[in-house]
Amino acid sequence: FKVLTSSDPAQKQKKLAAELANGRLAMMAIIGMFFQDGLTGSAWGDWSLYTASPLRAFEGELGVQAPVGFWDPLGLSKNGDAAVFRRRRITEIKHGRISMLATMGYITQQLIRFPGYLSFSGGVKFSDVPNGLGAIAKVPAAGWFQIVLYGLYCEGTTQNWILPGGDFDFDGQYMKKMDAANKRAPGDYGWKPPLLATDDAELKKRRLNAEMANGRLAMVAIIGMFFQDGLTGSAWGDWALYTASPLRAEPLSVAAAAAAASKALTAAKAATNTATAVGAAAAAGS
């Protein structure tokens, strides 16, 4: 069968290469078709027919938004464990809220600075504290202790580990409150923010979805701010400050390139002459 063959060597090589490429693609395609046909009962892999998918347990949850829908590229929820999914969703919402505050803080400190002293004993004014990561070294240890202590207090109160009087719940007196909290929706700690909370179910769903979307964006944004701040020393990532960038290597001019080549050639000739002289001396000695 010689319809596709050719006496032209270049054309023949091109057609054989195309055959190999198409064969590789077809091997992947047929395996994919077998796989989706086995899962869905359809050669075209109709998702609506894959009723046994463990992902269907969560595809109606908040945060499942266009254009990707339920997106779990690492397959963390493929086992369908509702308790694990709930814990991760609570963590996601919490991190999103913290990241939104952090992102706004990064922006606000560029515009507003508290008057007075951050530390009277250390003589540190708020105006002395630089923006971004540079502030870490300026805040006194006692200040960081207060920040960490406050964070632990917030975490403890949201988990009902601390009683209203300030004592810790070592005897389990308030465990019922924790059980009640576990029955609430992820991220619901019983506080209704003014102007944002609503009893309209549809509006509430839309706002909660917006919160999750903004939280996800803020998590990416604050990591990006940290990264560019660490590279450039500026919270806004001023490229002019990133003097150590390998991209700043300037190309050699024609004259400089010629001079470098001439120098390399001279060094090569000197090495050749040295090797010749050593060889001649060795031959004479033998």
Short mmCIF file of C-alpha atoms in Angstrom, two decimals:
data_model
loop_
_atom_site.label_atom_id
_atom_site.label_comp_id
_atom_site.label_asym_id
_atom_site.label_seq_id
_atom_site.Cartn_x
_atom_site.Cartn_y
_atom_site.Cartn_z
CA PHE A 1 0.00 0.00 0.00
CA LYS A 2 1.87 3.03 -1.27
CA VAL A 3 -0.70 5.84 -1.30
CA LEU A 4 1.08 7.67 1.53
CA THR A 5 4.63 6.72 0.62
CA SER A 6 6.99 8.96 -1.30
CA SER A 7 10.24 8.55 -3.18
CA ASP A 8 11.38 11.91 -1.81
CA PRO A 9 13.53 11.10 1.31
CA ALA A 10 12.64 14.38 3.07
CA GLN A 11 8.90 13.95 2.40
CA LYS A 12 9.06 10.32 3.49
CA GLN A 13 10.78 11.25 6.75
CA LYS A 14 8.15 13.93 7.41
CA LYS A 15 5.28 11.45 6.87
CA LEU A 16 6.87 8.80 9.09
CA ALA A 17 7.38 11.36 11.85
CA ALA A 18 3.72 12.39 11.53
CA GLU A 19 2.68 8.74 11.78
CA LEU A 20 4.67 8.33 15.00
CA ALA A 21 3.19 11.52 16.50
CA ASN A 22 -0.35 10.54 15.60
CA GLY A 23 0.19 7.04 16.97
CA ARG A 24 1.39 8.39 20.32
CA LEU A 25 -1.61 10.71 20.52
CA ALA A 26 -3.98 7.89 19.60
CA MET A 27 -2.56 5.62 22.34
CA MET A 28 -3.29 8.29 24.93
CA ALA A 29 -6.71 8.99 23.43
CA ILE A 30 -7.93 5.39 23.38
CA ILE A 31 -6.80 4.77 26.96
CA GLY A 32 -8.67 7.93 28.00
CA MET A 33 -11.77 6.75 26.15
CA PHE A 34 -11.59 3.34 27.83
CA PHE A 35 -11.20 4.99 31.22
CA GLN A 36 -14.08 7.45 30.90
CA ASP A 37 -16.29 4.80 29.26
CA GLY A 38 -15.66 2.49 32.20
CA LEU A 39 -16.47 5.24 34.71
CA THR A 40 -19.49 6.80 33.03
CA GLY A 41 -20.79 4.10 30.70
CA SER A 42 -20.36 6.49 27.81
CA ALA A 43 -17.52 6.61 25.30
CA TRP A 44 -17.64 10.39 25.53
CA GLY A 45 -17.43 10.46 29.32
CA ASP A 46 -20.66 12.24 30.22
CA TRP A 47 -20.01 13.54 33.77
CA SER A 48 -23.68 13.40 34.70
CA LEU A 49 -23.55 9.61 34.31
CA TYR A 50 -20.70 9.18 36.78
CA THR A 51 -22.98 8.97 39.79
CA ALA A 52 -20.50 6.94 41.88
CA SER A 53 -17.86 9.70 41.90
CA PRO A 54 -16.74 10.57 45.45
CA LEU A 55 -16.44 14.20 44.34
CA ARG A 56 -20.22 14.38 44.07
CA ALA A 57 -20.34 14.48 47.85
CA PHE A 58 -18.93 18.02 47.76
CA GLU A 59 -19.86 19.49 44.39
CA GLY A 60 -22.81 21.33 45.96
CA GLU A 61 -20.69 22.95 48.69
CA LEU A 62 -19.95 26.66 48.98
CA GLY A 63 -16.89 27.72 47.03
CA VAL A 64 -17.69 25.56 44.00
CA GLN A 65 -17.62 28.34 41.44
CA ALA A 66 -17.20 28.87 37.73
CA PRO A 67 -15.16 28.40 35.63
CA VAL A 68 -13.46 25.37 37.24
CA GLY A 69 -16.35 24.10 39.39
CA PHE A 70 -15.23 21.64 42.05
CA TRP A 71 -11.44 21.89 41.64
CA ASP A 72 -9.33 19.41 43.58
CA PRO A 73 -6.18 18.81 41.49
CA LEU A 74 -4.41 16.89 44.29
CA GLY A 75 -7.39 14.65 44.94
CA LEU A 76 -7.49 15.50 48.64
CA SER A 77 -11.22 14.82 48.87
CA LYS A 78 -11.41 11.77 46.61
CA ASN A 79 -12.16 9.49 49.57
CA GLY A 80 -15.37 11.43 50.28
CA ASP A 81 -14.58 11.90 53.99
CA ALA A 82 -17.00 14.64 55.09
CA ALA A 83 -15.24 15.29 58.42
CA VAL A 84 -11.87 15.87 56.75
CA PHE A 85 -13.49 18.07 54.11
CA ARG A 86 -15.17 20.17 56.81
CA ARG A 87 -11.90 20.63 58.70
CA ARG A 88 -10.10 21.72 55.55
CA ARG A 89 -12.92 24.07 54.59
CA ILE A 90 -12.81 25.71 58.05
CA THR A 91 -9.04 26.11 57.68
CA GLU A 92 -9.42 27.56 54.19
CA ILE A 93 -11.96 30.15 55.35
CA LYS A 94 -9.83 31.12 58.35
CA HIS A 95 -6.67 31.49 56.26
CA GLY A 96 -8.61 33.46 53.67
CA ARG A 97 -9.89 35.91 56.28
CA ILE A 98 -6.41 36.36 57.78
CA SER A 99 -4.95 36.86 54.30
CA MET A 100 -7.55 39.50 53.44
CA LEU A 101 -6.64 41.42 56.60
CA ALA A 102 -2.92 40.99 55.88
CA THR A 103 -3.30 42.19 52.29
CA MET A 104 -5.26 45.25 53.37
CA GLY A 105 -2.65 45.86 56.07
CA TYR A 106 0.14 45.82 53.50
CA ILE A 107 -1.70 48.47 51.50
CA THR A 108 -2.90 50.57 54.45
CA GLN A 109 0.55 50.99 55.99
CA GLN A 110 1.65 52.76 52.83
CA LEU A 111 -0.97 55.45 53.44
CA ILE A 112 -1.63 55.62 57.19
CA ARG A 113 0.68 55.40 60.19
CA PHE A 114 -0.35 55.64 63.84
CA PRO A 115 1.11 58.60 65.74
CA GLY A 116 3.15 58.15 68.90
CA TYR A 117 5.28 55.28 70.16
CA LEU A 118 5.14 51.59 69.44
CA SER A 119 7.42 50.99 72.44
CA PHE A 120 8.02 53.66 75.08
CA SER A 121 10.78 51.66 76.77
CA GLY A 122 12.56 51.00 73.50
CA GLY A 123 11.97 54.48 72.13
CA VAL A 124 10.45 53.04 68.94
CA LYS A 125 7.90 55.21 67.17
CA PHE A 126 5.35 53.88 64.72
CA SER A 127 6.98 56.11 62.12
CA ASP A 128 10.28 54.28 62.71
CA VAL A 129 8.84 50.93 61.62
CA PRO A 130 9.35 50.23 57.91
CA ASN A 131 6.66 48.78 55.71
CA GLY A 132 6.50 45.10 54.86
CA LEU A 133 8.90 42.42 56.06
CA GLY A 134 11.34 45.04 57.34
CA ALA A 135 9.01 45.61 60.29
CA ILE A 136 9.77 42.14 61.69
CA ALA A 137 13.17 43.21 62.98
CA LYS A 138 11.91 46.55 64.31
CA VAL A 139 9.07 45.31 66.52
CA PRO A 140 10.43 44.51 70.01
CA ALA A 141 10.24 40.94 71.34
CA ALA A 142 7.61 42.01 73.89
CA GLY A 143 5.47 43.28 71.02
CA TRP A 144 5.70 39.96 69.19
CA PHE A 145 4.82 38.16 72.40
CA GLN A 146 1.63 40.22 72.66
CA ILE A 147 0.77 39.55 69.02
CA VAL A 148 1.24 35.79 69.40
CA LEU A 149 -0.68 35.79 72.69
CA TYR A 150 -3.59 37.62 71.10
CA GLY A 151 -3.61 35.17 68.18
CA LEU A 152 -3.72 32.23 70.57
CA TYR A 153 -6.55 33.90 72.50
CA CYS A 154 -8.58 34.35 69.31
CA GLU A 155 -7.96 30.73 68.34
CA GLY A 156 -8.89 29.50 71.80
CA THR A 157 -12.12 31.49 72.04
CA THR A 158 -13.33 30.37 68.63
CA GLN A 159 -12.78 26.75 69.67
CA ASN A 160 -14.49 27.26 73.07
CA TRP A 161 -11.38 26.27 75.01
CA ILE A 162 -11.64 29.37 77.21
CA LEU A 163 -14.53 30.11 79.57
CA PRO A 164 -16.20 33.53 79.69
CA GLY A 165 -14.35 34.30 82.93
CA GLY A 166 -10.97 33.66 81.28
CA ASP A 167 -10.35 30.21 82.78
CA PHE A 168 -9.49 27.24 80.62
CA ASP A 169 -12.06 24.48 80.18
CA PHE A 170 -9.98 21.63 81.60
CA ASP A 171 -12.94 19.76 83.03
CA GLY A 172 -14.95 19.72 79.78
CA GLN A 173 -17.71 21.92 81.21
CA TYR A 174 -18.14 23.73 77.92
CA MET A 175 -17.69 20.79 75.57
CA LYS A 176 -21.39 20.99 74.75
CA LYS A 177 -20.76 24.45 73.33
CA MET A 178 -18.03 23.00 71.14
CA ASP A 179 -20.37 20.27 69.94
CA ALA A 180 -22.93 22.93 69.07
CA ALA A 181 -20.27 24.93 67.23
CA ASN A 182 -19.32 21.88 65.20
CA LYS A 183 -22.86 21.71 63.91
CA ARG A 184 -22.67 25.23 62.51
CA ALA A 185 -21.56 25.97 58.98
CA PRO A 186 -17.76 26.22 58.44
CA GLY A 187 -16.57 29.72 59.33
CA ASP A 188 -19.68 30.51 61.40
CA TYR A 189 -18.55 31.52 64.90
CA GLY A 190 -21.85 33.02 65.96
CA TRP A 191 -20.97 36.63 65.08
CA LYS A 192 -23.01 38.46 62.47
CA PRO A 193 -21.04 41.35 60.96
CA PRO A 194 -23.17 44.51 60.55
CA LEU A 195 -24.30 45.29 56.99
CA LEU A 196 -23.01 41.94 55.74
CA ALA A 197 -25.16 39.35 57.53
CA THR A 198 -28.56 38.60 56.02
CA ASP A 199 -31.44 36.18 56.47
CA ASP A 200 -32.01 35.95 52.71
CA ALA A 201 -30.73 32.46 51.86
CA GLU A 202 -29.79 33.26 48.25
CA LEU A 203 -28.07 36.53 49.11
CA LYS A 204 -26.26 34.87 52.02
CA LYS A 205 -24.96 32.13 49.71
CA ARG A 206 -23.73 34.69 47.18
CA ARG A 207 -21.92 36.69 49.86
CA LEU A 208 -20.32 33.62 51.40
CA ASN A 209 -19.13 32.53 47.95
CA ALA A 210 -17.71 36.01 47.42
CA GLU A 211 -15.91 35.80 50.76
CA MET A 212 -14.31 32.51 49.79
CA ALA A 213 -13.29 33.79 46.36
CA ASN A 214 -11.77 36.94 47.85
CA GLY A 215 -10.03 34.90 50.55
CA ARG A 216 -8.44 32.63 47.96
CA LEU A 217 -7.28 35.62 45.96
CA ALA A 218 -5.91 37.24 49.12
CA MET A 219 -3.92 34.12 50.03
CA VAL A 220 -2.19 34.26 46.64
CA ALA A 221 -1.78 38.05 46.90
CA ILE A 222 -0.12 38.12 50.32
CA ILE A 223 2.30 35.35 49.37
CA GLY A 224 3.17 37.35 46.26
CA MET A 225 3.71 40.47 48.37
CA PHE A 226 5.99 38.55 50.75
CA PHE A 227 7.97 37.14 47.83
CA GLN A 228 8.51 40.45 46.03
CA ASP A 229 9.20 42.22 49.33
CA GLY A 230 11.89 39.66 50.14
CA LEU A 231 13.48 40.04 46.71
CA THR A 232 13.31 43.81 46.33
CA GLY A 233 13.08 45.10 49.90
CA SER A 234 9.87 46.90 48.98
CA ALA A 235 6.32 45.86 49.79
CA TRP A 236 5.37 46.86 46.25
CA GLY A 237 8.22 44.98 44.59
CA ASP A 238 10.05 47.90 42.99
CA TRP A 239 12.07 46.25 40.20
CA ALA A 240 14.74 48.94 40.40
CA LEU A 241 15.63 47.70 43.90
CA TYR A 242 16.21 44.11 42.81
CA THR A 243 19.83 44.69 41.88
CA ALA A 244 20.79 41.04 42.42
CA SER A 245 18.50 39.81 39.66
CA PRO A 246 20.33 37.61 37.12
CA LEU A 247 18.23 39.30 34.46
CA ARG A 248 20.18 42.51 35.09
CA ALA A 249 23.28 41.07 33.41
CA GLU A 250 23.91 43.50 30.55
CA PRO A 251 24.89 42.09 27.15
CA LEU A 252 28.47 42.74 26.07
CA SER A 253 29.07 45.37 23.43
CA VAL A 254 30.65 44.31 20.16
CA ALA A 255 33.99 45.85 21.20
CA ALA A 256 33.92 44.19 24.63
CA ALA A 257 32.99 40.84 23.08
CA ALA A 258 35.87 41.14 20.58
CA ALA A 259 38.30 42.04 23.35
CA ALA A 260 37.16 39.06 25.44
CA ALA A 261 37.53 36.72 22.46
CA SER A 262 41.01 38.07 21.69
CA LYS A 263 42.06 37.60 25.31
CA ALA A 264 40.75 34.01 25.32
CA LEU A 265 42.59 33.29 22.04
CA THR A 266 45.86 34.66 23.45
CA ALA A 267 45.49 32.52 26.55
CA ALA A 268 44.80 29.44 24.40
CA LYS A 269 47.93 30.10 22.28
CA ALA A 270 50.03 30.53 25.42
CA ALA A 271 48.73 27.24 26.79
CA THR A 272 49.49 25.50 23.49
CA ASN A 273 53.04 26.87 23.41
CA THR A 274 53.60 25.75 27.00
CA ALA A 275 52.34 22.26 26.24
CA THR A 276 54.60 22.06 23.15
CA ALA A 277 57.63 23.15 25.11
CA VAL A 278 56.94 20.61 27.87
CA GLY A 279 56.51 17.87 25.28
CA ALA A 280 59.78 18.75 23.55
CA ALA A 281 61.64 18.79 26.85
CA ALA A 282 60.26 15.40 27.77
CA ALA A 283 61.27 13.99 24.37
CA ALA A 284 64.80 15.38 24.70
CA GLY A 285 65.15 13.90 28.19
CA SER A 286 64.12 10.49 26.99
#
